[in-house]
XYZ file of C-alpha atoms in Angstrom:
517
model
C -8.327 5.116 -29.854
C -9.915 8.606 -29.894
C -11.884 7.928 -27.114
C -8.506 6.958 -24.895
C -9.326 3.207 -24.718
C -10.252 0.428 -27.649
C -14.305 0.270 -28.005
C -13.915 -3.165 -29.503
C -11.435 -3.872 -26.036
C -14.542 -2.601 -23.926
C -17.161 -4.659 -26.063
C -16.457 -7.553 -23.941
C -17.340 -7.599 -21.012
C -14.729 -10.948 -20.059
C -12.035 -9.078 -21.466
C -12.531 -5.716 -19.997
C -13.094 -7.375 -16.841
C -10.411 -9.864 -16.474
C -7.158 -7.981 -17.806
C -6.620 -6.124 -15.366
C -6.535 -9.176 -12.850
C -2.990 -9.556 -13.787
C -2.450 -6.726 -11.077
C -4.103 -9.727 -8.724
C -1.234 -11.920 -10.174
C 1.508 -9.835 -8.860
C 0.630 -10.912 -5.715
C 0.840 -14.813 -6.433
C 3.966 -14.131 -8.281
C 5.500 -12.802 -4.631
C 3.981 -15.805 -3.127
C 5.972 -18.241 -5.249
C 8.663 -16.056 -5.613
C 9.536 -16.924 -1.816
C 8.363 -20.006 -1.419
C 10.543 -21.428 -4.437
C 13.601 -20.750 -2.070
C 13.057 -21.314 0.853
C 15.278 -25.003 0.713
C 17.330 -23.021 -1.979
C 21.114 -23.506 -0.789
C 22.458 -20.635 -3.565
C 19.832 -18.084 -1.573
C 20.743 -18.970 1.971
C 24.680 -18.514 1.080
C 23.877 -15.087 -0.274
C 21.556 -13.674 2.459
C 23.297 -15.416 5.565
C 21.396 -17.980 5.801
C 18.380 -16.989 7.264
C 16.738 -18.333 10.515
C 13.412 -18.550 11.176
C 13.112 -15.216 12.758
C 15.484 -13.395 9.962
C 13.080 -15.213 7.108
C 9.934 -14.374 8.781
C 10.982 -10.496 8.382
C 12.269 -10.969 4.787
C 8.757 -12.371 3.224
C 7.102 -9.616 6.018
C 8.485 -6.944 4.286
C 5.719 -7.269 1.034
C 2.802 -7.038 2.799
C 4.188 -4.072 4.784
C 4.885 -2.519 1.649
C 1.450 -3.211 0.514
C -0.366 -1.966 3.918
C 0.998 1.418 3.026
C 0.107 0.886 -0.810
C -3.738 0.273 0.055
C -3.883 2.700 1.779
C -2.424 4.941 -0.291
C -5.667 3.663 -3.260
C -7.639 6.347 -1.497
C -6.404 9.027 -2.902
C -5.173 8.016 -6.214
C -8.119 6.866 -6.746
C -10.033 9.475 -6.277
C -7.651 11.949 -7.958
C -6.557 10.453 -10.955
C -8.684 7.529 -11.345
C -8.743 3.891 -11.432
C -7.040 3.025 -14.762
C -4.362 5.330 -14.349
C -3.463 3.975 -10.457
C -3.718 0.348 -11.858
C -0.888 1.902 -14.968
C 1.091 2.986 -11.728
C 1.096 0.083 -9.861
C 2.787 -2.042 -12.836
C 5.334 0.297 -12.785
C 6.000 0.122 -9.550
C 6.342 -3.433 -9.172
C 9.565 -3.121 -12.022
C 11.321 -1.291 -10.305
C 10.664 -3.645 -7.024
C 11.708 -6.699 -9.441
C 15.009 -5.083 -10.363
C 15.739 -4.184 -6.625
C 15.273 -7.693 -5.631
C 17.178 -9.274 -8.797
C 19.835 -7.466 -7.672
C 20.279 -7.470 -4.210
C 23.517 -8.632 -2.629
C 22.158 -8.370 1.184
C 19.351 -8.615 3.039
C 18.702 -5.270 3.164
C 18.521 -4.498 -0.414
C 16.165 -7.538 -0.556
C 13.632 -6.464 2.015
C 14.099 -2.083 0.455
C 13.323 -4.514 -3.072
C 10.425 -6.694 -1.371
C 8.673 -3.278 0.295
C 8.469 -1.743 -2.939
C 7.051 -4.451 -4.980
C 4.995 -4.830 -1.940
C 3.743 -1.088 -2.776
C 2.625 -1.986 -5.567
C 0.750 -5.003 -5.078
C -0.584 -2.768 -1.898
C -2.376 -0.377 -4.656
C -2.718 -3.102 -7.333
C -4.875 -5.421 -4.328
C -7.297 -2.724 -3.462
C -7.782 -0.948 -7.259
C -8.813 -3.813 -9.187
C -11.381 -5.155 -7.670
C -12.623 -1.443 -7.254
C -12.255 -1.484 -10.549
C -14.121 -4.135 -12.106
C -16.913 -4.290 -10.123
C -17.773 -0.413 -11.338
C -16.416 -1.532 -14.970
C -18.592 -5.022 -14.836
C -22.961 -5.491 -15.134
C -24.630 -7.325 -12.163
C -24.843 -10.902 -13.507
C -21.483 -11.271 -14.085
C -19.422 -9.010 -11.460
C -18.655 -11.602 -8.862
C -17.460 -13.743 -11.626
C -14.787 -11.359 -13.075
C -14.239 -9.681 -9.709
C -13.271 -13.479 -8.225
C -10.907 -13.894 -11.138
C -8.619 -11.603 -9.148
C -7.998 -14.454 -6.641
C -7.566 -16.996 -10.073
C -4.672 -14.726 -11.016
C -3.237 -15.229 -7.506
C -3.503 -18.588 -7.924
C -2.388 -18.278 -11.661
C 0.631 -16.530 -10.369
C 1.729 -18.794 -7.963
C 1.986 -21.482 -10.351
C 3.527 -20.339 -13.058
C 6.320 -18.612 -10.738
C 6.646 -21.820 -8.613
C 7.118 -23.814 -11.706
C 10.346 -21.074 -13.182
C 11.401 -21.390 -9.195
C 11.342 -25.233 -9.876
C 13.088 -25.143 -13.094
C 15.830 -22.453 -11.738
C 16.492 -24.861 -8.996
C 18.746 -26.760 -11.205
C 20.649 -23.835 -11.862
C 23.997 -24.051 -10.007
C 24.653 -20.710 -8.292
C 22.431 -17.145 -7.562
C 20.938 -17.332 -11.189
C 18.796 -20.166 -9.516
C 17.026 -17.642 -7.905
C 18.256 -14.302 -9.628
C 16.574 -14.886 -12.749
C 13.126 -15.764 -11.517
C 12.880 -12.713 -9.582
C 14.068 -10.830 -12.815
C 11.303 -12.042 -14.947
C 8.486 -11.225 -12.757
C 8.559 -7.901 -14.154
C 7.481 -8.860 -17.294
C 3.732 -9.384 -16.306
C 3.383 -5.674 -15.227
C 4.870 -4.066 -18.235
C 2.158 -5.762 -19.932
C -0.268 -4.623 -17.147
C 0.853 -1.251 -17.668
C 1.050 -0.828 -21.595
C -2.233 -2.907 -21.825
C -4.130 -1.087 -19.655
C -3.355 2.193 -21.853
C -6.459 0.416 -24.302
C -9.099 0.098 -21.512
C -11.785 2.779 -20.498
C -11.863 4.417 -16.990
C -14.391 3.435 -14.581
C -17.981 5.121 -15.353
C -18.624 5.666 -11.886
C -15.483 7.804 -11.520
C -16.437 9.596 -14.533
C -19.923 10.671 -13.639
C -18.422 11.864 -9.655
C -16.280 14.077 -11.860
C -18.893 15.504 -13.821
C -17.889 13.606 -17.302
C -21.272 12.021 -17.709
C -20.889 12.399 -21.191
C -18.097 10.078 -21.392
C -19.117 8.242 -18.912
C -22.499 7.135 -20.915
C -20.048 6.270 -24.058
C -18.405 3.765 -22.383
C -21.002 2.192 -20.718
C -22.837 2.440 -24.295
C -19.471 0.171 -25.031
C -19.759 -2.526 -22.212
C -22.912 -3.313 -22.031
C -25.115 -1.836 -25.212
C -22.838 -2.618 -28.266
C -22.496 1.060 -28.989
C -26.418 2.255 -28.066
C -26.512 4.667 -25.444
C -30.424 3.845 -25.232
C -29.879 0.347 -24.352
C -32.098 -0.438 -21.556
C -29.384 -2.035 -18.883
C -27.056 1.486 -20.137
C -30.205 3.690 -19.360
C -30.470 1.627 -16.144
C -26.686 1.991 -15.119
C -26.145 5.599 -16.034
C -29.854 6.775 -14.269
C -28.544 4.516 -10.972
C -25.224 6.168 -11.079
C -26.374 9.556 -11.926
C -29.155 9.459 -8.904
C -26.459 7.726 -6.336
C -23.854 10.171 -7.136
C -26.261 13.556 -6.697
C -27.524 11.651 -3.378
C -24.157 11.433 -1.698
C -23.207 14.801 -2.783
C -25.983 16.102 -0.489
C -24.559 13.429 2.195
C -21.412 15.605 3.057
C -17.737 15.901 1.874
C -15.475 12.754 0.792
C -13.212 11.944 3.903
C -12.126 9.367 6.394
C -14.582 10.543 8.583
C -17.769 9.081 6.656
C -16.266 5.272 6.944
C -17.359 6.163 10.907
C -20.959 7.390 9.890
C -23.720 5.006 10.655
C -24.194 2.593 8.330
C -21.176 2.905 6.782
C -19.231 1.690 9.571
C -21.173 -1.270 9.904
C -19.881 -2.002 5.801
C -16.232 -1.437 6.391
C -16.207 -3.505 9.599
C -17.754 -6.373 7.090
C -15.115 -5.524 4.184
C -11.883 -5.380 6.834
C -13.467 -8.395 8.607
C -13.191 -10.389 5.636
C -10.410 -9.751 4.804
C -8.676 -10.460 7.705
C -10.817 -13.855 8.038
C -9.014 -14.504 4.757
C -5.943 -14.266 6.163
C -6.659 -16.089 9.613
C -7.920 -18.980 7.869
C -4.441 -20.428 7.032
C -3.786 -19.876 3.904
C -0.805 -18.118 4.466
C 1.203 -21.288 5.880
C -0.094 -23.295 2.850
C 1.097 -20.942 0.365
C 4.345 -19.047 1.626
C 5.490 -21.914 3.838
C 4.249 -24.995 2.675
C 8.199 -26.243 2.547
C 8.361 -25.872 6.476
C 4.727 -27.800 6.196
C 5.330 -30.910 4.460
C 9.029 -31.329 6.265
C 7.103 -31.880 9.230
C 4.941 -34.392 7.352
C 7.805 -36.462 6.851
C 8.414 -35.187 3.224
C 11.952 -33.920 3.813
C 13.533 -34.763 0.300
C 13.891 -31.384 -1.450
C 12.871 -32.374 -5.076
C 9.551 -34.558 -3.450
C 8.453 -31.814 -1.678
C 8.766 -29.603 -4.362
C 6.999 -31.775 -6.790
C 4.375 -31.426 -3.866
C 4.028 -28.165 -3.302
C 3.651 -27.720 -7.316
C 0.446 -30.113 -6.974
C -0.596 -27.869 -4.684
C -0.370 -25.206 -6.416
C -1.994 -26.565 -9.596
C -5.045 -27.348 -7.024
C -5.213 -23.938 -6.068
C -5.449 -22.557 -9.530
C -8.413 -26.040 -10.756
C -10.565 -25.462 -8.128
C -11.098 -21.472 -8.302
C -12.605 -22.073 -11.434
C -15.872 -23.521 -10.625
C -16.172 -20.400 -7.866
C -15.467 -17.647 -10.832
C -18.069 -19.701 -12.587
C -21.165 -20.144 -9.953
C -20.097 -17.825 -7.154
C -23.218 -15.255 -8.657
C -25.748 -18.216 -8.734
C -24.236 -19.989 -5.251
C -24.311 -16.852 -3.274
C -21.390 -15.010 -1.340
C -22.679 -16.017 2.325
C -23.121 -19.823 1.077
C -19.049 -20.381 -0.022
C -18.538 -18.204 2.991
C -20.141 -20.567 5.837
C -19.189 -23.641 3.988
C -14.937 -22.682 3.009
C -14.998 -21.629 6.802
C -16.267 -25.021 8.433
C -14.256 -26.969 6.006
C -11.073 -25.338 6.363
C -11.112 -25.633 10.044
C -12.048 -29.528 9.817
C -8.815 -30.330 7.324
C -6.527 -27.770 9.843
C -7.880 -29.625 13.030
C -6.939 -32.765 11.332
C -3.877 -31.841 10.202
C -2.977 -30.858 13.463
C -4.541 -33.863 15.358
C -2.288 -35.909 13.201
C 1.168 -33.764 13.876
C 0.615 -33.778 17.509
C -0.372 -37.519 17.997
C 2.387 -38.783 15.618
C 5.138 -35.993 15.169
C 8.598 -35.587 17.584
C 11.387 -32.960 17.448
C 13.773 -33.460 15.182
C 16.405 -32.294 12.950
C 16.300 -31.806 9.380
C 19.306 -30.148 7.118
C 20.721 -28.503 10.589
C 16.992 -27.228 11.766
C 15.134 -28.312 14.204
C 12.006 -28.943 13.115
C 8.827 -31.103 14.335
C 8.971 -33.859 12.087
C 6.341 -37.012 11.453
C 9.205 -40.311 10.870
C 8.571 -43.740 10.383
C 4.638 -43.577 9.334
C 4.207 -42.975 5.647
C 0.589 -43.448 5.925
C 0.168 -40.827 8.290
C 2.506 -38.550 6.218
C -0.029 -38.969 3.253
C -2.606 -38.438 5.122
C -1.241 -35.044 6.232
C -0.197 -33.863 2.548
C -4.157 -34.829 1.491
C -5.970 -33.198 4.440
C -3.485 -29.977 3.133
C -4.316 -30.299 -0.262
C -8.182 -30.730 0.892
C -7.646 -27.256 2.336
C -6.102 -25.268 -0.391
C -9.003 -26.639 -2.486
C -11.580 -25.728 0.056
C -9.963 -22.327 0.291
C -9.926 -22.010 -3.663
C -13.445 -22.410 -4.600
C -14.897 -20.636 -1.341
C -13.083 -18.041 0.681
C -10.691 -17.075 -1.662
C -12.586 -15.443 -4.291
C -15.307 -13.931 -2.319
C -12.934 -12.198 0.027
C -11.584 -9.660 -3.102
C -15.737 -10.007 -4.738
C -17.597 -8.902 -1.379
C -15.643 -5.989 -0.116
C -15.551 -4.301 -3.368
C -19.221 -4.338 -4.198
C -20.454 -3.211 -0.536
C -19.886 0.737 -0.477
C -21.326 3.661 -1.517
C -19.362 5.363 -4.192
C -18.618 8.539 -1.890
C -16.452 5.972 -0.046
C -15.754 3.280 -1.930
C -12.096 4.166 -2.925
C -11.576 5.218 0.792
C -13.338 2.070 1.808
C -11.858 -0.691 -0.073
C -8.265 0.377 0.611
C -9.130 0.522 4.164
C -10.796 -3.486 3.803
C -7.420 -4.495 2.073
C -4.930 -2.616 3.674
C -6.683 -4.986 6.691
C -5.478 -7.654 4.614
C -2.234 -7.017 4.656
C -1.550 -6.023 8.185
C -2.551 -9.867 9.133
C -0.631 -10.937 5.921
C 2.642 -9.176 7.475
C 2.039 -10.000 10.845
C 1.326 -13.897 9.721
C 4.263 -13.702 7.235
C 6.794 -12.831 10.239
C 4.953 -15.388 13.001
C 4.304 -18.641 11.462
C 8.293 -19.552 10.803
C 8.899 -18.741 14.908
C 5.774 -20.296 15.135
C 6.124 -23.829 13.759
C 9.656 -24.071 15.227
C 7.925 -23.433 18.902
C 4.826 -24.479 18.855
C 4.993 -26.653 15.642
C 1.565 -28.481 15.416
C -0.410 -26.705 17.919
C -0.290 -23.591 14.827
C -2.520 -25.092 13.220
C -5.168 -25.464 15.711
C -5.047 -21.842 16.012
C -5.763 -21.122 12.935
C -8.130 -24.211 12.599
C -10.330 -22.416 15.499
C -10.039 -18.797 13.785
C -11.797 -20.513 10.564
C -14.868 -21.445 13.753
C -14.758 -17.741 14.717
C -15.139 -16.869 11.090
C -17.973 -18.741 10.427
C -20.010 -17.736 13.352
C -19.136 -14.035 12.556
C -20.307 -14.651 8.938
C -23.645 -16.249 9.751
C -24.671 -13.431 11.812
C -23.285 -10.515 10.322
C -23.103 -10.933 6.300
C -25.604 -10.331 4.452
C -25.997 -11.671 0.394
C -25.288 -9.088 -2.377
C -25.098 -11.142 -5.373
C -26.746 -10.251 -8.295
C -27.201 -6.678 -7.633
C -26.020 -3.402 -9.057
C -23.835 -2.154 -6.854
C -26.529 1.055 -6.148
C -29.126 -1.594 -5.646
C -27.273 -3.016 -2.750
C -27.238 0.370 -0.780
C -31.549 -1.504 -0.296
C -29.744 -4.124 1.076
C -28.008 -2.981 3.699
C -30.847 -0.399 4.251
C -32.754 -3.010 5.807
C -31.030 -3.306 8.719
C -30.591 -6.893 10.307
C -27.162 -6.044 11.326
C -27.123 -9.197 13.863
C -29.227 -11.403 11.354
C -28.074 -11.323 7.880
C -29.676 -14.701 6.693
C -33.353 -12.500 7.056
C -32.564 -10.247 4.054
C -33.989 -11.805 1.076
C -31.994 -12.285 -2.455
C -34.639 -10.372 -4.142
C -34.349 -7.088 -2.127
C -33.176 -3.999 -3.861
C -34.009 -5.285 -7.300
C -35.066 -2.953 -9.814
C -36.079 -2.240 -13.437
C -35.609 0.556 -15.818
C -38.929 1.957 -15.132
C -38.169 1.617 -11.095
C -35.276 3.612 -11.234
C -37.142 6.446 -13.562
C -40.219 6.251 -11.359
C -38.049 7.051 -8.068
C -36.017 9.882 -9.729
C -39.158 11.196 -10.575
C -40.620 11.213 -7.007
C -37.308 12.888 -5.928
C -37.760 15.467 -8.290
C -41.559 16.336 -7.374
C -40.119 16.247 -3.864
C -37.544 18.666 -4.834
C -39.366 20.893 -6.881
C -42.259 21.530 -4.176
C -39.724 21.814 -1.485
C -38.111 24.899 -3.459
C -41.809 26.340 -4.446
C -42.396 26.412 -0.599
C -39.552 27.845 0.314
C -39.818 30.622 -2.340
């Protein structure tokens, strides 16, 4: 531990790559967290018994708390660096946990929910930031997807201490569920103290010393002259001195041309993520399968855990082939399929559902067909797994491999913060929404998943398999309104590539100055 992180920790690469994803869990642990409670009796005594207007603002209050917490990535950062802000954010989310475990009114539950909100705010954007500098090329959209498997991961596991609690008599049903959630980011937080700051960071702070023993670590077993090291620290070395000549590190280069173009893609994205639906499915699938028909509270929460076990089995095979299948591929294909099951599962509410009342609420309810009420719970589940092994994954992979690193920090918080301004505004609307409008929802959201598509096809161009200074070729090509032209192969380079270019610069350089002199 001399160097200030484990060298047989940074050795391998899965391990390196994939611990700090528990930050990513954080998130699904919120999810679940809410969800668990919603038909919770010992909850709606304590809080007042929340309508759909009052509930919409309680599970709002997170992603507010994490708008401000992405955005605040930016400059931690840059200023202290990404292993330290990912330390922060663990800590952080305690002292959320204890706020909520604790809370005898609503508004010490929303002051607890904004502040573990904060945290998964900073946790959301730093990660991915993190391992895709941390990570090599053929395996970065693998580790950086496993952020959404420890969503998913998160979920579960908290749904299934939410489903144990239930049987709790009293507010420990709930109380101690919320407590434990803090025990994940200790470990986040005292684990992380063994893992190596970013080398990118490093070498933009003028450590390129350190910078090439760690990468010696990851990726050469120790040998600073391994090939793919000499590769990574030339690339970073030559990008960094570029976009020092470029200007100064500010807000204002996320509006310089080509630039622009990137963080409309990365804040695009994310709110595409967002729009598809997901949200219902995961914070409010309760209110969901009660209008199915399911209205029994220990069958629908048996259902919603199938769900979520779904959710967590069919991210897998996207961690594992989302670098060989392509990001624009899952893209186009999660987007068309999500809006088929949501048009469907509208389709189905509308033609068979009435208003009705269920424990005191009026709610838009499917009665007296229990094959239609299948059918609905299926076409959801074919959702969430359509969701799982396409769009979820690639929304947290894409936006943190697209920027330059003079922006990247800047840039990624500004893509997620995006995320969580439709997460809040979706958190708050869909309650009021299915107790309005009830199965016309999901239409809307079935014809955002269109939108997305079309945008996609057009806009996004592929970036897998490329360092993430190779992919500045990529977007160098232009083809802003026809992505699908740029080749997979562009921006590839070897060893000798890289050394041959920083060569040119050089005699470029170096007869510029004799000229001038």
């Amino acid at each position: 531990m001399g160097k200030g992180y484990s060298a047989a920790i940074a050795s391998n690469p899965y391990i390196v790559g994939s611990f700090a994803c528990i930050g990513g869990g954080l998130f699904g642990l919120d999810i679940s967290s809410m969800s668990g409670v919603l038909s919770n009796d010992a909850y709606k005594n304590t809080f007042g018994n929340p309508g759909p207007n009052a509930q919409g603002a309680i599970v709002a209050a997170m992603p507010a708390g994490s708008f401000v917490g992405a955005l605040a990535v930016s400059k931690l950062a840059d200023k202290i660096g990404r292993k330290w802000t990912i330390i922060i954010s663990g800590w952080i989310w305690v002292i959320g946990s204890i706020l909520q475990c604790a809370a005898v009114n609503r508004g010490m539950l929303v002051v607890g929910r904004i502040i573990s909100g904060l945290a998964v705010g900073i946790a959301s954007a730093i990660v991915p930031l993190y391992q895709s500098e941390i990570t090599e090329p053929r395996i970065r959209g693998r580790l950086v997807s496993m952020q959404q498997w420890s969503i998913t991961w998160g979920i579960l596991l908290q749904y299934f201490v939410e489903f144990g609690c239930s049987y709790i008599d009293g507010d420990a049903s709930f109380r101690i569920p919320w407590g434990l959630q803090m025990i994940p980011a200790i470990v986040l937080s005292v684990g992380m103290m063994f893992f190596p700051e970013s080398p990118r960071w490093l070498v933009d702070h003028d450590r390129d010393a350190e910078a090439l023993e760690i990468l010696a670590d990851l990726h050469g077993k120790g040998d600073p002259k391994n090939e793919l090291v000499q590769l990574e620290i030339a690339e970073i070395q030559e990008q960094v001195r570029f976009e020092r000549t470029e200007g100064a590190k500010s807000y204002l280069d996320l509006l310089k041309p080509g630039i622009f173009r990137r963080v409309t893609l990365g804040a695009s994205l994310q709110m595409w993520s967002q729009l598809s639906g997901m949200n219902i499915m995961m914070y409010y699938i309760i209110y969901v399968f009660q209008g199915a028909g399911l209205t029994g509270r220990r069958g629908n929460l048996i259902a919603d855990s199938v769900q979520y076990v779904l959710n967590v089995v069919f991210t897998i095979p996207a961690i594992v082939y989302i670098d060989r299948w392509g990001r624009r591929p899952m893209l186009l294909a999660g987007t068309l399929l999500m809006g088929f099951w949501l048009m469907l599962v509208g389709g189905l509410q509308g033609r068979y559902g009435h208003w009705g009342d269920v424990d005191g609420d009026r709610v838009w309810v499917i009665s007296d067909h229990d094959g239609i009420t299948k059918a609905v719970i299926v076409f959801s589940y074919l959702f969430v797994c359509s969701f799982a092994i396409t769009m979820g994954p690639v929304s947290w992979t894409y936006p943190a491999e697209i920027f330059p690193m003079r922006v990247r920090a800047k840039a990624v918080s500004v893509s997620t913060s995006a995320n969580w301004v439709f997460n809040f505004a979706l958190a708050w609307a869909v309650p009021p929404g299915l107790s309005n409008i009830a199965w016309k929802t999901y239409f809307i959201f079935g014809a955002f998943n269109f939108a997305a598509f079309i945008h996609i096809f057009f806009m996004f161009p592929e970036t897998a398999g490329r360092t993430l200074e190779e992919i500045e070729e990529v977007f160098a090509q232009g083809h802003m309104f026809t992505a699908w032209a740029i080749k997979r192969d562009v921006g590839k380079k070897t060893l000798e590539d890289v050394v041959r270019d920083k060569h040119e610069v050089h005699e470029v350089e170096s007869h510029d100055e004799k000229a001038i002199a």
